[in-house]
Amino acid sequence: MKLSRCSICKSHITLDQMVQDDAGKCLLAIVAGMGKHSGRAMVSYLGLFRHAKQDLSNSRAAKLAQEALALAQNHQALTMAMYQTVQSIMNKRLYNKDVKPLANHNYLKQVLSSALEQCTAPIQEQRSNSIEVKTQGVELTNEQNKKALEEQIKRYSNNFKAYFKGEES
């Protein structure tokens, strides 16, 4: 089944060929299951491992994608870290005219650790705030604590969404 034509080389892109290869099938499943923003971030991140004159094999791309997903349980932080990594490396490549492909996930790990700190900081603030409330004689039930946490997560996930759209939060 022909999907369309490649916008660069004008060759046909067929879904049949993509799923014939087990690694291609695995890679397609990973990216398709991630969601719109996360999938786009993963594809861009995988592009950093490609040599300038050589394609990245499906098996290597699938392995790299699985390794990247294993780095964090928090997919929003991972997505943000992948976007930041791609942007930083691409800026470096433009400035230094250095097109060496990435060899490992070390840079992503560094960016991810700071992203996870940003994600957990609001939760830690909430915990310290709830401790202050409890010391004032107000006990929160487990249900109230859960509701407050869900509201905070929703508020910060909206900040991430705004960040990915390029809006100021």
mmCIF file with all atom_site columns, C-alpha atoms in Angstrom:
data_model
loop_
_atom_site.group_PDB
_atom_site.id
_atom_site.type_symbol
_atom_site.label_atom_id
_atom_site.label_alt_id
_atom_site.label_comp_id
_atom_site.label_asym_id
_atom_site.label_entity_id
_atom_site.label_seq_id
_atom_site.pdbx_PDB_ins_code
_atom_site.Cartn_x
_atom_site.Cartn_y
_atom_site.Cartn_z
_atom_site.occupancy
_atom_site.B_iso_or_equiv
_atom_site.pdbx_formal_charge
_atom_site.auth_seq_id
_atom_site.auth_comp_id
_atom_site.auth_asym_id
_atom_site.auth_atom_id
_atom_site.pdbx_PDB_model_num
ATOM 1   C CA . MET A 1 1   ? 0.000  0.000  0.000  1.00 0.00 ? 1   MET A CA 1
ATOM 2   C CA . LYS A 1 2   ? 1.564  3.253  -1.139 1.00 0.00 ? 2   LYS A CA 1
ATOM 3   C CA . LEU A 1 3   ? 1.298  5.955  1.470  1.00 0.00 ? 3   LEU A CA 1
ATOM 4   C CA . SER A 1 4   ? 2.734  8.871  -0.435 1.00 0.00 ? 4   SER A CA 1
ATOM 5   C CA . ARG A 1 5   ? 5.991  10.114 -1.893 1.00 0.00 ? 5   ARG A CA 1
ATOM 6   C CA . CYS A 1 6   ? 9.033  11.234 0.018  1.00 0.00 ? 6   CYS A CA 1
ATOM 7   C CA . SER A 1 7   ? 9.130  15.030 -0.037 1.00 0.00 ? 7   SER A CA 1
ATOM 8   C CA . ILE A 1 8   ? 12.905 14.944 -0.534 1.00 0.00 ? 8   ILE A CA 1
ATOM 9   C CA . CYS A 1 9   ? 13.754 12.107 -2.939 1.00 0.00 ? 9   CYS A CA 1
ATOM 10  C CA . LYS A 1 10  ? 10.247 11.614 -4.421 1.00 0.00 ? 10  LYS A CA 1
ATOM 11  C CA . SER A 1 11  ? 10.374 7.829  -3.985 1.00 0.00 ? 11  SER A CA 1
ATOM 12  C CA . HIS A 1 12  ? 7.251  5.979  -2.897 1.00 0.00 ? 12  HIS A CA 1
ATOM 13  C CA . ILE A 1 13  ? 6.753  5.311  0.786  1.00 0.00 ? 13  ILE A CA 1
ATOM 14  C CA . THR A 1 14  ? 4.948  2.021  1.281  1.00 0.00 ? 14  THR A CA 1
ATOM 15  C CA . LEU A 1 15  ? 3.566  0.721  4.507  1.00 0.00 ? 15  LEU A CA 1
ATOM 16  C CA . ASP A 1 16  ? 4.055  -2.841 3.254  1.00 0.00 ? 16  ASP A CA 1
ATOM 17  C CA . GLN A 1 17  ? 7.818  -2.397 3.052  1.00 0.00 ? 17  GLN A CA 1
ATOM 18  C CA . MET A 1 18  ? 7.976  -0.803 6.486  1.00 0.00 ? 18  MET A CA 1
ATOM 19  C CA . VAL A 1 19  ? 6.225  -3.700 8.217  1.00 0.00 ? 19  VAL A CA 1
ATOM 20  C CA . GLN A 1 20  ? 8.123  -6.415 6.298  1.00 0.00 ? 20  GLN A CA 1
ATOM 21  C CA . ASP A 1 21  ? 11.167 -5.729 8.428  1.00 0.00 ? 21  ASP A CA 1
ATOM 22  C CA . ASP A 1 22  ? 10.775 -6.751 12.096 1.00 0.00 ? 22  ASP A CA 1
ATOM 23  C CA . ALA A 1 23  ? 12.901 -3.825 13.295 1.00 0.00 ? 23  ALA A CA 1
ATOM 24  C CA . GLY A 1 24  ? 10.909 -1.419 11.125 1.00 0.00 ? 24  GLY A CA 1
ATOM 25  C CA . LYS A 1 25  ? 7.684  -2.825 12.552 1.00 0.00 ? 25  LYS A CA 1
ATOM 26  C CA . CYS A 1 26  ? 9.029  -2.418 16.085 1.00 0.00 ? 26  CYS A CA 1
ATOM 27  C CA . LEU A 1 27  ? 10.156 1.155  15.415 1.00 0.00 ? 27  LEU A CA 1
ATOM 28  C CA . LEU A 1 28  ? 6.829  2.058  13.833 1.00 0.00 ? 28  LEU A CA 1
ATOM 29  C CA . ALA A 1 29  ? 4.971  0.612  16.841 1.00 0.00 ? 29  ALA A CA 1
ATOM 30  C CA . ILE A 1 30  ? 7.137  2.564  19.296 1.00 0.00 ? 30  ILE A CA 1
ATOM 31  C CA . VAL A 1 31  ? 6.692  5.901  17.540 1.00 0.00 ? 31  VAL A CA 1
ATOM 32  C CA . ALA A 1 32  ? 2.988  5.374  16.795 1.00 0.00 ? 32  ALA A CA 1
ATOM 33  C CA . GLY A 1 33  ? 2.272  4.467  20.414 1.00 0.00 ? 33  GLY A CA 1
ATOM 34  C CA . MET A 1 34  ? 3.940  7.548  21.837 1.00 0.00 ? 34  MET A CA 1
ATOM 35  C CA . GLY A 1 35  ? 1.500  10.252 20.851 1.00 0.00 ? 35  GLY A CA 1
ATOM 36  C CA . LYS A 1 36  ? 1.907  13.201 18.525 1.00 0.00 ? 36  LYS A CA 1
ATOM 37  C CA . HIS A 1 37  ? 4.443  15.349 20.401 1.00 0.00 ? 37  HIS A CA 1
ATOM 38  C CA . SER A 1 38  ? 6.420  12.509 21.945 1.00 0.00 ? 38  SER A CA 1
ATOM 39  C CA . GLY A 1 39  ? 6.631  10.640 18.640 1.00 0.00 ? 39  GLY A CA 1
ATOM 40  C CA . ARG A 1 40  ? 7.853  13.758 16.851 1.00 0.00 ? 40  ARG A CA 1
ATOM 41  C CA . ALA A 1 41  ? 10.452 14.324 19.575 1.00 0.00 ? 41  ALA A CA 1
ATOM 42  C CA . MET A 1 42  ? 11.641 10.707 19.323 1.00 0.00 ? 42  MET A CA 1
ATOM 43  C CA . VAL A 1 43  ? 12.010 10.836 15.529 1.00 0.00 ? 43  VAL A CA 1
ATOM 44  C CA . SER A 1 44  ? 13.958 14.092 15.764 1.00 0.00 ? 44  SER A CA 1
ATOM 45  C CA . TYR A 1 45  ? 16.142 12.661 18.521 1.00 0.00 ? 45  TYR A CA 1
ATOM 46  C CA . LEU A 1 46  ? 16.872 9.499  16.528 1.00 0.00 ? 46  LEU A CA 1
ATOM 47  C CA . GLY A 1 47  ? 17.965 11.709 13.636 1.00 0.00 ? 47  GLY A CA 1
ATOM 48  C CA . LEU A 1 48  ? 20.878 12.904 15.786 1.00 0.00 ? 48  LEU A CA 1
ATOM 49  C CA . PHE A 1 49  ? 22.390 9.403  15.543 1.00 0.00 ? 49  PHE A CA 1
ATOM 50  C CA . ARG A 1 50  ? 22.373 9.364  11.727 1.00 0.00 ? 50  ARG A CA 1
ATOM 51  C CA . HIS A 1 51  ? 25.587 9.892  9.807  1.00 0.00 ? 51  HIS A CA 1
ATOM 52  C CA . ALA A 1 52  ? 25.514 12.683 7.229  1.00 0.00 ? 52  ALA A CA 1
ATOM 53  C CA . LYS A 1 53  ? 26.043 10.315 4.281  1.00 0.00 ? 53  LYS A CA 1
ATOM 54  C CA . GLN A 1 54  ? 24.404 7.167  5.620  1.00 0.00 ? 54  GLN A CA 1
ATOM 55  C CA . ASP A 1 55  ? 20.921 6.191  6.740  1.00 0.00 ? 55  ASP A CA 1
ATOM 56  C CA . LEU A 1 56  ? 20.213 4.908  10.220 1.00 0.00 ? 56  LEU A CA 1
ATOM 57  C CA . SER A 1 57  ? 19.151 1.271  10.051 1.00 0.00 ? 57  SER A CA 1
ATOM 58  C CA . ASN A 1 58  ? 15.749 0.314  11.422 1.00 0.00 ? 58  ASN A CA 1
ATOM 59  C CA . SER A 1 59  ? 17.310 -2.125 13.890 1.00 0.00 ? 59  SER A CA 1
ATOM 60  C CA . ARG A 1 60  ? 19.656 0.548  15.295 1.00 0.00 ? 60  ARG A CA 1
ATOM 61  C CA . ALA A 1 61  ? 16.841 3.121  15.421 1.00 0.00 ? 61  ALA A CA 1
ATOM 62  C CA . ALA A 1 62  ? 14.520 0.676  17.229 1.00 0.00 ? 62  ALA A CA 1
ATOM 63  C CA . LYS A 1 63  ? 17.246 -0.193 19.728 1.00 0.00 ? 63  LYS A CA 1
ATOM 64  C CA . LEU A 1 64  ? 18.000 3.493  20.364 1.00 0.00 ? 64  LEU A CA 1
ATOM 65  C CA . ALA A 1 65  ? 14.286 4.268  20.789 1.00 0.00 ? 65  ALA A CA 1
ATOM 66  C CA . GLN A 1 66  ? 13.871 1.456  23.325 1.00 0.00 ? 66  GLN A CA 1
ATOM 67  C CA . GLU A 1 67  ? 16.951 2.634  25.232 1.00 0.00 ? 67  GLU A CA 1
ATOM 68  C CA . ALA A 1 68  ? 15.672 6.216  25.279 1.00 0.00 ? 68  ALA A CA 1
ATOM 69  C CA . LEU A 1 69  ? 12.244 5.127  26.550 1.00 0.00 ? 69  LEU A CA 1
ATOM 70  C CA . ALA A 1 70  ? 13.913 3.091  29.293 1.00 0.00 ? 70  ALA A CA 1
ATOM 71  C CA . LEU A 1 71  ? 15.644 6.220  30.629 1.00 0.00 ? 71  LEU A CA 1
ATOM 72  C CA . ALA A 1 72  ? 12.518 7.636  32.285 1.00 0.00 ? 72  ALA A CA 1
ATOM 73  C CA . GLN A 1 73  ? 9.049  6.623  33.346 1.00 0.00 ? 73  GLN A CA 1
ATOM 74  C CA . ASN A 1 74  ? 7.910  10.245 33.047 1.00 0.00 ? 74  ASN A CA 1
ATOM 75  C CA . HIS A 1 75  ? 7.200  10.547 29.316 1.00 0.00 ? 75  HIS A CA 1
ATOM 76  C CA . GLN A 1 76  ? 6.498  14.286 29.477 1.00 0.00 ? 76  GLN A CA 1
ATOM 77  C CA . ALA A 1 77  ? 9.926  14.952 30.960 1.00 0.00 ? 77  ALA A CA 1
ATOM 78  C CA . LEU A 1 78  ? 11.518 12.602 28.422 1.00 0.00 ? 78  LEU A CA 1
ATOM 79  C CA . THR A 1 79  ? 9.750  14.375 25.559 1.00 0.00 ? 79  THR A CA 1
ATOM 80  C CA . MET A 1 80  ? 10.852 17.764 26.828 1.00 0.00 ? 80  MET A CA 1
ATOM 81  C CA . ALA A 1 81  ? 14.421 16.482 27.270 1.00 0.00 ? 81  ALA A CA 1
ATOM 82  C CA . MET A 1 82  ? 14.479 15.057 23.732 1.00 0.00 ? 82  MET A CA 1
ATOM 83  C CA . TYR A 1 83  ? 13.258 18.379 22.280 1.00 0.00 ? 83  TYR A CA 1
ATOM 84  C CA . GLN A 1 84  ? 15.890 20.286 24.257 1.00 0.00 ? 84  GLN A CA 1
ATOM 85  C CA . THR A 1 85  ? 18.614 17.838 23.249 1.00 0.00 ? 85  THR A CA 1
ATOM 86  C CA . VAL A 1 86  ? 17.727 18.094 19.555 1.00 0.00 ? 86  VAL A CA 1
ATOM 87  C CA . GLN A 1 87  ? 17.585 21.877 19.693 1.00 0.00 ? 87  GLN A CA 1
ATOM 88  C CA . SER A 1 88  ? 20.900 22.142 21.524 1.00 0.00 ? 88  SER A CA 1
ATOM 89  C CA . ILE A 1 89  ? 22.755 19.673 19.287 1.00 0.00 ? 89  ILE A CA 1
ATOM 90  C CA . MET A 1 90  ? 21.350 21.231 16.099 1.00 0.00 ? 90  MET A CA 1
ATOM 91  C CA . ASN A 1 91  ? 22.420 24.705 17.260 1.00 0.00 ? 91  ASN A CA 1
ATOM 92  C CA . LYS A 1 92  ? 25.874 23.356 18.053 1.00 0.00 ? 92  LYS A CA 1
ATOM 93  C CA . ARG A 1 93  ? 26.085 21.709 14.628 1.00 0.00 ? 93  ARG A CA 1
ATOM 94  C CA . LEU A 1 94  ? 25.093 24.924 12.869 1.00 0.00 ? 94  LEU A CA 1
ATOM 95  C CA . TYR A 1 95  ? 27.508 27.036 14.871 1.00 0.00 ? 95  TYR A CA 1
ATOM 96  C CA . ASN A 1 96  ? 30.504 24.672 14.732 1.00 0.00 ? 96  ASN A CA 1
ATOM 97  C CA . LYS A 1 97  ? 29.614 23.035 11.401 1.00 0.00 ? 97  LYS A CA 1
ATOM 98  C CA . ASP A 1 98  ? 30.158 19.766 13.266 1.00 0.00 ? 98  ASP A CA 1
ATOM 99  C CA . VAL A 1 99  ? 27.904 16.966 12.030 1.00 0.00 ? 99  VAL A CA 1
ATOM 100 C CA . LYS A 1 100 ? 29.201 14.054 14.095 1.00 0.00 ? 100 LYS A CA 1
ATOM 101 C CA . PRO A 1 101 ? 26.363 11.713 15.003 1.00 0.00 ? 101 PRO A CA 1
ATOM 102 C CA . LEU A 1 102 ? 25.663 11.001 18.635 1.00 0.00 ? 102 LEU A CA 1
ATOM 103 C CA . ALA A 1 103 ? 27.263 7.798  19.905 1.00 0.00 ? 103 ALA A CA 1
ATOM 104 C CA . ASN A 1 104 ? 25.198 7.304  23.079 1.00 0.00 ? 104 ASN A CA 1
ATOM 105 C CA . HIS A 1 105 ? 22.459 8.793  25.257 1.00 0.00 ? 105 HIS A CA 1
ATOM 106 C CA . ASN A 1 106 ? 24.758 10.614 27.704 1.00 0.00 ? 106 ASN A CA 1
ATOM 107 C CA . TYR A 1 107 ? 23.717 14.123 26.636 1.00 0.00 ? 107 TYR A CA 1
ATOM 108 C CA . LEU A 1 108 ? 20.033 13.173 26.831 1.00 0.00 ? 108 LEU A CA 1
ATOM 109 C CA . LYS A 1 109 ? 20.631 11.750 30.304 1.00 0.00 ? 109 LYS A CA 1
ATOM 110 C CA . GLN A 1 110 ? 22.049 15.092 31.468 1.00 0.00 ? 110 GLN A CA 1
ATOM 111 C CA . VAL A 1 111 ? 19.150 17.061 30.002 1.00 0.00 ? 111 VAL A CA 1
ATOM 112 C CA . LEU A 1 112 ? 16.672 14.533 31.372 1.00 0.00 ? 112 LEU A CA 1
ATOM 113 C CA . SER A 1 113 ? 18.014 14.776 34.903 1.00 0.00 ? 113 SER A CA 1
ATOM 114 C CA . SER A 1 114 ? 17.419 18.539 34.908 1.00 0.00 ? 114 SER A CA 1
ATOM 115 C CA . ALA A 1 115 ? 13.971 18.048 33.323 1.00 0.00 ? 115 ALA A CA 1
ATOM 116 C CA . LEU A 1 116 ? 13.032 15.530 36.009 1.00 0.00 ? 116 LEU A CA 1
ATOM 117 C CA . GLU A 1 117 ? 14.170 17.979 38.682 1.00 0.00 ? 117 GLU A CA 1
ATOM 118 C CA . GLN A 1 118 ? 11.854 20.588 37.157 1.00 0.00 ? 118 GLN A CA 1
ATOM 119 C CA . CYS A 1 119 ? 8.970  18.095 37.149 1.00 0.00 ? 119 CYS A CA 1
ATOM 120 C CA . THR A 1 120 ? 9.469  16.918 40.730 1.00 0.00 ? 120 THR A CA 1
ATOM 121 C CA . ALA A 1 121 ? 10.104 20.363 42.213 1.00 0.00 ? 121 ALA A CA 1
ATOM 122 C CA . PRO A 1 122 ? 6.377  21.313 42.120 1.00 0.00 ? 122 PRO A CA 1
ATOM 123 C CA . ILE A 1 123 ? 5.436  18.012 43.790 1.00 0.00 ? 123 ILE A CA 1
ATOM 124 C CA . GLN A 1 124 ? 8.004  18.597 46.520 1.00 0.00 ? 124 GLN A CA 1
ATOM 125 C CA . GLU A 1 125 ? 6.631  22.127 46.983 1.00 0.00 ? 125 GLU A CA 1
ATOM 126 C CA . GLN A 1 126 ? 3.141  20.691 47.312 1.00 0.00 ? 126 GLN A CA 1
ATOM 127 C CA . ARG A 1 127 ? 4.303  18.186 49.894 1.00 0.00 ? 127 ARG A CA 1
ATOM 128 C CA . SER A 1 128 ? 5.967  20.909 51.933 1.00 0.00 ? 128 SER A CA 1
ATOM 129 C CA . ASN A 1 129 ? 2.810  23.046 51.625 1.00 0.00 ? 129 ASN A CA 1
ATOM 130 C CA . SER A 1 130 ? 0.606  20.187 52.805 1.00 0.00 ? 130 SER A CA 1
ATOM 131 C CA . ILE A 1 131 ? 2.922  19.679 55.780 1.00 0.00 ? 131 ILE A CA 1
ATOM 132 C CA . GLU A 1 132 ? 2.503  23.352 56.650 1.00 0.00 ? 132 GLU A CA 1
ATOM 133 C CA . VAL A 1 133 ? -1.275 22.982 56.401 1.00 0.00 ? 133 VAL A CA 1
ATOM 134 C CA . LYS A 1 134 ? -1.225 19.913 58.651 1.00 0.00 ? 134 LYS A CA 1
ATOM 135 C CA . THR A 1 135 ? 0.852  21.713 61.268 1.00 0.00 ? 135 THR A CA 1
ATOM 136 C CA . GLN A 1 136 ? -1.809 24.413 61.368 1.00 0.00 ? 136 GLN A CA 1
ATOM 137 C CA . GLY A 1 137 ? -4.265 21.827 62.575 1.00 0.00 ? 137 GLY A CA 1
ATOM 138 C CA . VAL A 1 138 ? -5.919 20.964 59.243 1.00 0.00 ? 138 VAL A CA 1
ATOM 139 C CA . GLU A 1 139 ? -5.661 17.305 58.317 1.00 0.00 ? 139 GLU A CA 1
ATOM 140 C CA . LEU A 1 140 ? -6.153 16.451 54.652 1.00 0.00 ? 140 LEU A CA 1
ATOM 141 C CA . THR A 1 141 ? -7.704 13.138 53.743 1.00 0.00 ? 141 THR A CA 1
ATOM 142 C CA . ASN A 1 142 ? -6.045 10.824 51.254 1.00 0.00 ? 142 ASN A CA 1
ATOM 143 C CA . GLU A 1 143 ? -8.720 11.759 48.743 1.00 0.00 ? 143 GLU A CA 1
ATOM 144 C CA . GLN A 1 144 ? -8.031 15.485 49.195 1.00 0.00 ? 144 GLN A CA 1
ATOM 145 C CA . ASN A 1 145 ? -4.280 14.906 48.838 1.00 0.00 ? 145 ASN A CA 1
ATOM 146 C CA . LYS A 1 146 ? -4.851 12.860 45.681 1.00 0.00 ? 146 LYS A CA 1
ATOM 147 C CA . LYS A 1 147 ? -7.136 15.532 44.202 1.00 0.00 ? 147 LYS A CA 1
ATOM 148 C CA . ALA A 1 148 ? -4.612 18.294 44.954 1.00 0.00 ? 148 ALA A CA 1
ATOM 149 C CA . LEU A 1 149 ? -1.819 16.278 43.353 1.00 0.00 ? 149 LEU A CA 1
ATOM 150 C CA . GLU A 1 150 ? -3.915 15.606 40.231 1.00 0.00 ? 150 GLU A CA 1
ATOM 151 C CA . GLU A 1 151 ? -4.708 19.325 39.928 1.00 0.00 ? 151 GLU A CA 1
ATOM 152 C CA . GLN A 1 152 ? -1.019 20.192 40.205 1.00 0.00 ? 152 GLN A CA 1
ATOM 153 C CA . ILE A 1 153 ? -0.030 17.584 37.615 1.00 0.00 ? 153 ILE A CA 1
ATOM 154 C CA . LYS A 1 154 ? -2.717 18.900 35.264 1.00 0.00 ? 154 LYS A CA 1
ATOM 155 C CA . ARG A 1 155 ? -1.475 22.472 35.725 1.00 0.00 ? 155 ARG A CA 1
ATOM 156 C CA . TYR A 1 156 ? 2.131  21.527 35.009 1.00 0.00 ? 156 TYR A CA 1
ATOM 157 C CA . SER A 1 157 ? 1.234  19.300 32.042 1.00 0.00 ? 157 SER A CA 1
ATOM 158 C CA . ASN A 1 158 ? -0.493 22.335 30.513 1.00 0.00 ? 158 ASN A CA 1
ATOM 159 C CA . ASN A 1 159 ? 2.778  24.242 30.985 1.00 0.00 ? 159 ASN A CA 1
ATOM 160 C CA . PHE A 1 160 ? 4.617  21.469 29.096 1.00 0.00 ? 160 PHE A CA 1
ATOM 161 C CA . LYS A 1 161 ? 2.043  21.569 26.291 1.00 0.00 ? 161 LYS A CA 1
ATOM 162 C CA . ALA A 1 162 ? 2.440  25.346 26.029 1.00 0.00 ? 162 ALA A CA 1
ATOM 163 C CA . TYR A 1 163 ? 6.208  24.907 25.966 1.00 0.00 ? 163 TYR A CA 1
ATOM 164 C CA . PHE A 1 164 ? 6.009  22.490 23.034 1.00 0.00 ? 164 PHE A CA 1
ATOM 165 C CA . LYS A 1 165 ? 3.750  24.854 21.122 1.00 0.00 ? 165 LYS A CA 1
ATOM 166 C CA . GLY A 1 166 ? 6.313  27.613 21.660 1.00 0.00 ? 166 GLY A CA 1
ATOM 167 C CA . GLU A 1 167 ? 4.058  29.637 23.939 1.00 0.00 ? 167 GLU A CA 1
ATOM 168 C CA . GLU A 1 168 ? 5.198  31.397 27.075 1.00 0.00 ? 168 GLU A CA 1
ATOM 169 C CA . SER A 1 169 ? 3.823  29.718 30.196 1.00 0.00 ? 169 SER A CA 1
#
